[in-house]
Amino acid sequence: MISNWSPKNPSAMTAAPEAAYRLKDRLVWVAGHRGMVGSALVGRLAAEGAEVLTVGRDSIDLRRQTEVEEWMAQARPEAVFVAAATVGGILANVSRPADFLYDNLAIEANIINSAWQTGVQKLLFLGSSCIYPRLASQPMAEDALLTGPLEPTNEWYAIAKIAGIKLCQAYRRQHGADFISAMPTNLYGPGDNFDLQSSHVVPALIRKADEAKRGGAKTMNVWGSGKPRREFLYVDDAADALVFLMQHYSGEDHVNVGTGEDVTIAELAQTVMAVVGFEGELVFDTSKPDGAPRKLMDVGRLNALGWQAGTSLQGGLARAYDWYRANIAEVA
Ligand code: GFB
């Protein structure tokens, strides 16, 4: 399956069939199970026959080292997905740099160290495409990491996520821990955050288009110039890829997770309008930041391992919109 793949550091990679890690009947902790990715992972792992372990915020604060250590020592998961994080869209990142840096450093450091202490067999850490330099050549391959300055709107989050990759590498080198990292592109889908101030672009546009349609508006507001390009992956596809990597990948290098295709924000807005059925005009609010000009993942490594995204943007947006309408009382 990966015979035609030639990693730059072959010793860091173990070939797929021999490395396969079975999840069936395994006790697997999804840290961050209430989040969009975490809840998709819970469903995907159940289908795999894993025994899924979760713990709520009311029981432990993942930023508190002792709480995490005590819970891990008692719960004893065999495998861990680190999907817990303080996340948000471009404005949330700009407005709350301390939360995005401190919370994420603390959460990942506590979970990764406790996983090593308690002998977790395998751990997958989730990062983000914003770890790459703002002007990285496109599409962005894994080896673009730390080759240039970061995008200022999300450097706090990016620094924390880069530290998470390095933690996994360090525990692998020093302790032989089978800890891996996956870097998903911009995700969307059921369970997303639809709050207009803190959300990412997809849920924001779904909500705005729906409210414009129902309110009989003639226009819909879009932040920035509409020119930045973004790649979007449906969350169930992301969960499927993460489970695939847990089963088939064991290596020091992080792996990009995406579709390998991107659109401009203006094109995304048009597609959302078509899905929602709103026929007005787009108005671009250039007082809001554009952020990175482009963030397209090179997904060659993941494809060569044997995984490809299956959901089209239009199809994923339709499902996300259905979920939004069904849950509007709670999320809007
Ligand atoms: O999804 P988003 O907030 O985050 O914004 P990033 C993507 C693009 O959509 C930006 C534009 O160019 C926004 O200006 N946009 C247009 C909007 N209308 C809207 C709107 O109503 N709401 C929002 N939120 N954006 C994030 C990082 O960057 O990506 C995080 O800040 C993380 O750290 C995440 O990495 C995946 O793609 O710019």
Short mmCIF file of C-alpha atoms and ligand atoms in Angstrom, two decimals:
data_model
loop_
_atom_site.label_atom_id
_atom_site.label_comp_id
_atom_site.label_asym_id
_atom_site.label_seq_id
_atom_site.Cartn_x
_atom_site.Cartn_y
_atom_site.Cartn_z
CA MET A 1 0.00 0.00 0.00
CA ILE A 2 2.86 2.40 0.74
CA SER A 3 5.52 0.78 -1.43
CA ASN A 4 5.82 3.81 -3.72
CA TRP A 5 6.16 6.24 -0.83
CA SER A 6 9.70 7.38 -0.07
CA PRO A 7 9.87 9.31 3.19
CA LYS A 8 12.81 11.68 3.72
CA ASN A 9 13.54 9.83 6.94
CA PRO A 10 12.66 6.19 6.29
CA SER A 11 13.73 5.10 9.77
CA ALA A 12 10.96 7.27 11.22
CA MET A 13 8.27 5.31 9.39
CA THR A 14 7.07 1.77 9.89
CA ALA A 15 5.30 0.19 6.90
CA ALA A 16 1.52 -0.11 7.09
CA PRO A 17 0.51 -3.78 7.46
CA GLU A 18 3.13 -4.67 10.11
CA ALA A 19 2.49 -1.45 12.03
CA ALA A 20 -1.30 -1.92 12.13
CA TYR A 21 -2.62 -1.15 15.60
CA ARG A 22 -5.91 -2.89 16.33
CA LEU A 23 -8.58 -0.72 17.97
CA LYS A 24 -11.25 -3.40 18.43
CA ASP A 25 -11.89 -4.03 22.15
CA ARG A 26 -9.17 -1.50 23.03
CA LEU A 27 -9.86 1.04 25.79
CA VAL A 28 -9.53 4.34 23.95
CA TRP A 29 -9.76 7.77 25.57
CA VAL A 30 -11.05 10.58 23.35
CA ALA A 31 -9.91 13.72 25.16
CA GLY A 32 -12.23 16.51 24.03
CA HIS A 33 -15.21 14.29 23.21
CA ARG A 34 -17.70 17.16 23.36
CA GLY A 35 -15.95 19.07 20.60
CA MET A 36 -16.78 18.67 16.91
CA VAL A 37 -13.83 16.37 16.12
CA GLY A 38 -14.01 14.53 19.44
CA SER A 39 -17.65 13.62 19.02
CA ALA A 40 -17.07 12.44 15.46
CA LEU A 41 -14.18 10.33 16.75
CA VAL A 42 -16.36 8.74 19.45
CA GLY A 43 -18.83 7.59 16.77
CA ARG A 44 -16.10 6.37 14.43
CA LEU A 45 -14.30 4.44 17.18
CA ALA A 46 -17.52 2.78 18.34
CA ALA A 47 -17.98 1.51 14.78
CA GLU A 48 -14.45 0.09 15.01
CA GLY A 49 -15.41 -1.91 18.11
CA ALA A 50 -13.27 0.13 20.51
CA GLU A 51 -14.32 0.70 24.10
CA VAL A 52 -14.48 4.48 24.17
CA LEU A 53 -13.61 6.33 27.34
CA THR A 54 -14.64 9.96 27.94
CA VAL A 55 -14.50 12.36 30.86
CA GLY A 56 -16.35 15.66 31.12
CA ARG A 57 -15.17 19.14 32.07
CA ASP A 58 -17.23 18.90 35.24
CA SER A 59 -14.98 16.01 36.36
CA ILE A 60 -11.51 17.21 35.35
CA ASP A 61 -9.88 20.37 34.06
CA LEU A 62 -7.33 19.18 31.50
CA ARG A 63 -5.18 22.26 32.22
CA ARG A 64 -4.50 20.97 35.75
CA GLN A 65 -1.63 18.52 35.79
CA THR A 66 -2.57 16.69 38.99
CA GLU A 67 -6.16 16.21 37.87
CA VAL A 68 -5.05 14.70 34.56
CA GLU A 69 -2.44 12.48 36.22
CA GLU A 70 -4.86 11.16 38.82
CA TRP A 71 -7.57 10.47 36.27
CA MET A 72 -5.19 8.71 33.87
CA ALA A 73 -3.73 6.57 36.65
CA GLN A 74 -7.22 5.42 37.55
CA ALA A 75 -8.82 5.16 34.06
CA ARG A 76 -5.80 3.48 32.36
CA PRO A 77 -6.66 3.98 28.68
CA GLU A 78 -4.65 1.88 26.22
CA ALA A 79 -4.86 4.46 23.44
CA VAL A 80 -5.51 8.21 23.46
CA PHE A 81 -6.72 10.76 20.90
CA VAL A 82 -5.78 14.31 21.98
CA ALA A 83 -8.74 16.18 20.46
CA ALA A 84 -9.12 18.50 23.46
CA ALA A 85 -8.11 22.09 22.72
CA THR A 86 -9.16 25.69 23.03
CA VAL A 87 -10.16 26.47 19.44
CA GLY A 88 -11.89 29.17 17.43
CA GLY A 89 -11.95 31.18 14.26
CA ILE A 90 -9.77 34.07 13.22
CA LEU A 91 -11.33 36.67 15.57
CA ALA A 92 -11.25 34.39 18.63
CA ASN A 93 -7.56 33.68 17.93
CA VAL A 94 -6.75 37.40 17.68
CA SER A 95 -8.78 38.37 20.76
CA ARG A 96 -7.71 35.63 23.18
CA PRO A 97 -4.00 34.92 22.57
CA ALA A 98 -3.32 33.96 26.20
CA ASP A 99 -6.10 31.35 26.25
CA PHE A 100 -5.05 29.89 22.91
CA LEU A 101 -1.41 29.59 23.96
CA TYR A 102 -1.69 28.67 27.66
CA ASP A 103 -4.70 26.33 27.51
CA ASN A 104 -3.35 24.36 24.59
CA LEU A 105 0.19 24.06 25.97
CA ALA A 106 -1.16 22.90 29.33
CA ILE A 107 -3.71 20.44 27.92
CA GLU A 108 -1.28 18.72 25.55
CA ALA A 109 1.65 18.67 28.01
CA ASN A 110 -0.50 17.15 30.76
CA ILE A 111 -2.08 14.50 28.55
CA ILE A 112 1.10 13.50 26.72
CA ASN A 113 3.23 13.24 29.87
CA SER A 114 0.52 11.32 31.75
CA ALA A 115 0.10 8.99 28.78
CA TRP A 116 3.78 8.15 28.96
CA GLN A 117 3.70 7.76 32.75
CA THR A 118 0.77 5.35 32.61
CA GLY A 119 2.13 3.30 29.71
CA VAL A 120 -0.40 4.27 27.03
CA GLN A 121 0.36 2.07 23.99
CA LYS A 122 -0.47 4.63 21.33
CA LEU A 123 -1.43 8.32 21.28
CA LEU A 124 -2.50 10.57 18.43
CA PHE A 125 -2.11 14.33 18.86
CA LEU A 126 -4.22 16.65 16.72
CA GLY A 127 -2.75 19.88 15.43
CA SER A 128 -3.78 22.29 12.69
CA SER A 129 -2.70 23.54 9.27
CA CYS A 130 -1.84 26.90 10.88
CA ILE A 131 1.44 25.38 12.17
CA TYR A 132 2.99 26.15 8.77
CA PRO A 133 4.63 29.47 7.84
CA ARG A 134 2.27 32.17 6.56
CA LEU A 135 3.97 32.17 3.18
CA ALA A 136 4.82 28.48 2.92
CA SER A 137 4.91 27.25 -0.67
CA GLN A 138 1.64 25.63 -1.67
CA PRO A 139 0.53 22.94 -1.24
CA MET A 140 2.20 22.76 2.18
CA ALA A 141 4.17 19.58 2.76
CA GLU A 142 5.04 18.32 6.21
CA ASP A 143 8.63 19.47 5.89
CA ALA A 144 7.53 23.13 5.61
CA LEU A 145 7.27 23.16 9.41
CA LEU A 146 9.49 25.80 11.05
CA THR A 147 10.83 27.16 7.76
CA GLY A 148 9.45 30.71 8.15
CA PRO A 149 7.39 33.19 10.19
CA LEU A 150 3.86 32.20 11.23
CA GLU A 151 0.58 33.91 10.32
CA PRO A 152 0.16 36.59 13.06
CA THR A 153 -3.60 36.05 13.53
CA ASN A 154 -3.03 32.53 14.83
CA GLU A 155 0.60 32.34 15.93
CA TRP A 156 -0.36 31.68 19.57
CA TYR A 157 -2.41 28.63 18.65
CA ALA A 158 0.21 27.53 16.11
CA ILE A 159 3.08 27.73 18.63
CA ALA A 160 1.10 25.55 21.06
CA LYS A 161 0.34 23.01 18.33
CA ILE A 162 3.97 22.94 17.17
CA ALA A 163 4.96 22.26 20.79
CA GLY A 164 2.52 19.32 20.77
CA ILE A 165 4.19 17.81 17.69
CA LYS A 166 7.58 18.24 19.34
CA LEU A 167 6.34 16.65 22.58
CA CYS A 168 5.25 13.54 20.68
CA GLN A 169 8.62 13.41 18.91
CA ALA A 170 10.53 13.94 22.16
CA TYR A 171 8.68 11.18 24.04
CA ARG A 172 9.20 8.87 21.06
CA ARG A 173 12.96 9.60 20.96
CA GLN A 174 13.64 9.58 24.69
CA HIS A 175 11.17 6.97 25.87
CA GLY A 176 10.22 4.97 22.78
CA ALA A 177 6.56 6.03 23.18
CA ASP A 178 4.38 5.39 20.11
CA PHE A 179 2.98 8.93 19.99
CA ILE A 180 2.05 10.36 16.57
CA SER A 181 0.71 13.69 15.29
CA ALA A 182 -1.85 14.53 12.61
CA MET A 183 -2.41 18.02 11.20
CA PRO A 184 -5.94 18.46 9.89
CA THR A 185 -6.88 21.29 7.57
CA ASN A 186 -9.89 23.55 8.38
CA LEU A 187 -12.69 21.24 9.57
CA TYR A 188 -16.47 21.70 9.55
CA GLY A 189 -19.62 19.68 10.11
CA PRO A 190 -22.19 18.63 12.71
CA GLY A 191 -21.37 19.81 16.22
CA ASP A 192 -19.52 22.92 15.03
CA ASN A 193 -19.53 26.24 16.91
CA PHE A 194 -22.09 28.58 15.30
CA ASP A 195 -21.38 31.62 17.46
CA LEU A 196 -20.63 34.42 14.99
CA GLN A 197 -17.86 36.03 17.04
CA SER A 198 -15.84 32.92 17.88
CA SER A 199 -16.64 30.44 15.08
CA HIS A 200 -14.73 29.43 11.98
CA VAL A 201 -15.86 30.59 8.57
CA VAL A 202 -18.06 27.63 7.52
CA PRO A 203 -20.49 27.64 10.46
CA ALA A 204 -20.54 31.46 10.38
CA LEU A 205 -21.55 31.52 6.71
CA ILE A 206 -24.14 28.77 7.17
CA ARG A 207 -25.76 30.73 9.96
CA LYS A 208 -25.56 34.06 8.15
CA ALA A 209 -27.03 32.62 4.94
CA ASP A 210 -29.84 30.92 6.84
CA GLU A 211 -30.68 34.06 8.80
CA ALA A 212 -30.53 36.17 5.62
CA LYS A 213 -32.87 33.77 3.80
CA ARG A 214 -35.37 33.61 6.64
CA GLY A 215 -35.19 37.35 7.29
CA GLY A 216 -35.71 38.19 3.61
CA ALA A 217 -32.38 40.09 3.46
CA LYS A 218 -30.86 41.19 0.15
CA THR A 219 -27.21 40.81 1.26
CA MET A 220 -24.98 38.63 3.35
CA ASN A 221 -21.89 39.90 5.18
CA VAL A 222 -18.56 38.11 4.60
CA TRP A 223 -15.44 39.07 6.58
CA GLY A 224 -12.30 40.17 4.77
CA SER A 225 -11.71 40.43 1.01
CA GLY A 226 -13.10 37.00 0.07
CA LYS A 227 -9.78 36.28 -1.66
CA PRO A 228 -7.99 34.02 0.85
CA ARG A 229 -8.03 30.37 -0.13
CA ARG A 230 -8.92 27.63 2.32
CA GLU A 231 -9.20 23.85 2.22
CA PHE A 232 -12.17 22.31 4.07
CA LEU A 233 -12.52 18.76 5.32
CA TYR A 234 -15.80 17.29 6.55
CA VAL A 235 -15.44 16.22 10.18
CA ASP A 236 -16.50 12.58 9.67
CA ASP A 237 -13.81 12.28 7.01
CA ALA A 238 -11.32 13.78 9.47
CA ALA A 239 -12.33 11.26 12.17
CA ASP A 240 -11.97 8.44 9.65
CA ALA A 241 -8.47 9.63 8.71
CA LEU A 242 -7.41 9.94 12.35
CA VAL A 243 -8.59 6.40 13.13
CA PHE A 244 -6.79 5.21 9.99
CA LEU A 245 -3.55 6.86 11.13
CA MET A 246 -3.88 5.41 14.62
CA GLN A 247 -4.20 1.97 13.04
CA HIS A 248 -1.61 2.25 10.29
CA TYR A 249 0.98 4.91 11.03
CA SER A 250 3.81 4.91 13.49
CA GLY A 251 6.45 7.54 12.88
CA GLU A 252 8.12 10.66 14.17
CA ASP A 253 6.94 12.95 11.38
CA HIS A 254 3.48 14.50 11.61
CA VAL A 255 0.99 13.72 8.81
CA ASN A 256 -1.23 16.26 7.01
CA VAL A 257 -4.94 15.46 6.86
CA GLY A 258 -7.00 17.16 4.18
CA THR A 259 -8.59 16.92 0.76
CA GLY A 260 -5.79 18.50 -1.27
CA GLU A 261 -8.28 20.98 -2.81
CA ASP A 262 -9.09 24.54 -1.84
CA VAL A 263 -11.51 27.36 -2.72
CA THR A 264 -11.58 31.12 -2.16
CA ILE A 265 -13.72 32.40 0.70
CA ALA A 266 -15.95 34.09 -1.92
CA GLU A 267 -16.43 30.71 -3.67
CA LEU A 268 -17.17 29.07 -0.32
CA ALA A 269 -19.78 31.75 0.41
CA GLN A 270 -21.44 31.13 -2.99
CA THR A 271 -21.54 27.39 -2.33
CA VAL A 272 -23.03 27.92 1.14
CA MET A 273 -25.65 30.24 -0.36
CA ALA A 274 -26.58 27.57 -2.92
CA VAL A 275 -26.86 24.88 -0.23
CA VAL A 276 -28.95 27.10 2.04
CA GLY A 277 -31.03 28.54 -0.78
CA PHE A 278 -30.26 32.23 -0.20
CA GLU A 279 -30.11 34.25 -3.40
CA GLY A 280 -28.84 37.69 -2.31
CA GLU A 281 -25.52 39.48 -2.80
CA LEU A 282 -22.27 39.08 -0.87
CA VAL A 283 -20.91 42.16 0.92
CA PHE A 284 -17.25 42.00 1.95
CA ASP A 285 -16.30 43.65 5.27
CA THR A 286 -12.62 44.49 4.76
CA SER A 287 -12.30 45.86 8.30
CA LYS A 288 -12.08 42.18 9.34
CA PRO A 289 -8.81 40.25 8.88
CA ASP A 290 -8.12 37.95 5.94
CA GLY A 291 -5.54 35.89 7.82
CA ALA A 292 -3.27 33.58 5.84
CA PRO A 293 -3.55 34.09 2.05
CA ARG A 294 -3.65 30.34 1.41
CA LYS A 295 -3.45 27.11 3.46
CA LEU A 296 -3.58 24.15 1.11
CA MET A 297 -2.26 20.88 2.49
CA ASP A 298 -0.01 18.53 0.56
CA VAL A 299 -1.77 15.25 1.39
CA GLY A 300 0.62 13.06 -0.59
CA ARG A 301 1.89 11.27 2.50
CA LEU A 302 -1.60 10.40 3.76
CA ASN A 303 -2.75 9.34 0.29
CA ALA A 304 0.31 7.12 -0.10
CA LEU A 305 -0.52 5.46 3.21
CA GLY A 306 -3.87 4.56 1.66
CA TRP A 307 -6.42 7.19 2.78
CA GLN A 308 -8.39 9.74 0.76
CA ALA A 309 -11.26 12.07 1.66
CA GLY A 310 -14.66 10.92 0.41
CA THR A 311 -17.06 13.81 1.01
CA SER A 312 -17.47 16.65 -1.49
CA LEU A 313 -17.61 20.23 -0.18
CA GLN A 314 -21.20 20.61 -1.40
CA GLY A 315 -22.25 17.31 0.19
CA GLY A 316 -20.54 18.09 3.50
CA LEU A 317 -22.04 21.57 3.64
CA ALA A 318 -25.51 20.14 3.03
CA ARG A 319 -25.07 17.77 5.98
CA ALA A 320 -23.69 20.54 8.18
CA TYR A 321 -26.65 22.74 7.24
CA ASP A 322 -29.14 19.95 8.04
CA TRP A 323 -27.50 19.55 11.44
CA TYR A 324 -27.64 23.29 12.05
CA ARG A 325 -31.37 23.43 11.26
CA ALA A 326 -32.08 20.42 13.47
CA ASN A 327 -30.13 21.90 16.40
CA ILE A 328 -30.78 25.59 15.90
CA ALA A 329 -32.44 26.03 19.30
CA GLU A 330 -29.25 24.99 21.08
CA VAL A 331 -26.55 26.42 18.81
CA ALA A 332 -27.81 29.77 17.50
O1 GFB B 1 -12.21 30.03 9.54
P1 GFB B 1 -11.50 31.25 9.93
O2 GFB B 1 -12.04 32.02 11.08
O3 GFB B 1 -10.00 30.93 10.25
O4 GFB B 1 -11.49 32.28 8.68
P2 GFB B 1 -8.58 30.81 9.51
C1 GFB B 1 -11.14 31.88 7.39
C2 GFB B 1 -11.33 33.02 6.42
O5 GFB B 1 -12.73 33.25 6.28
C3 GFB B 1 -10.71 34.34 6.84
C4 GFB B 1 -12.99 34.64 6.38
O6 GFB B 1 -10.17 34.96 5.69
C5 GFB B 1 -11.91 35.13 7.35
O7 GFB B 1 -11.76 36.53 7.27
N1 GFB B 1 -14.38 34.87 6.82
C6 GFB B 1 -15.36 35.43 6.06
C7 GFB B 1 -14.90 34.59 8.03
N2 GFB B 1 -16.48 35.56 6.77
C8 GFB B 1 -16.22 35.04 7.99
C9 GFB B 1 -17.03 34.89 9.16
O8 GFB B 1 -18.18 35.27 9.23
N3 GFB B 1 -16.44 34.28 10.24
C10 GFB B 1 -15.13 33.84 10.19
N4 GFB B 1 -14.63 33.23 11.28
N5 GFB B 1 -14.35 34.01 9.10
C11 GFB B 1 -8.07 29.66 11.75
C12 GFB B 1 -7.08 29.89 12.83
O9 GFB B 1 -7.66 30.48 10.73
O10 GFB B 1 -8.08 28.34 11.23
C13 GFB B 1 -7.08 28.80 13.83
O11 GFB B 1 -7.32 31.14 13.42
C14 GFB B 1 -7.15 27.42 13.19
O12 GFB B 1 -5.96 28.92 14.63
C15 GFB B 1 -8.21 27.33 12.14
O13 GFB B 1 -5.91 27.08 12.64
C16 GFB B 1 -8.26 26.00 11.44
O14 GFB B 1 -8.58 29.69 8.52
O15 GFB B 1 -8.11 32.13 8.98
#
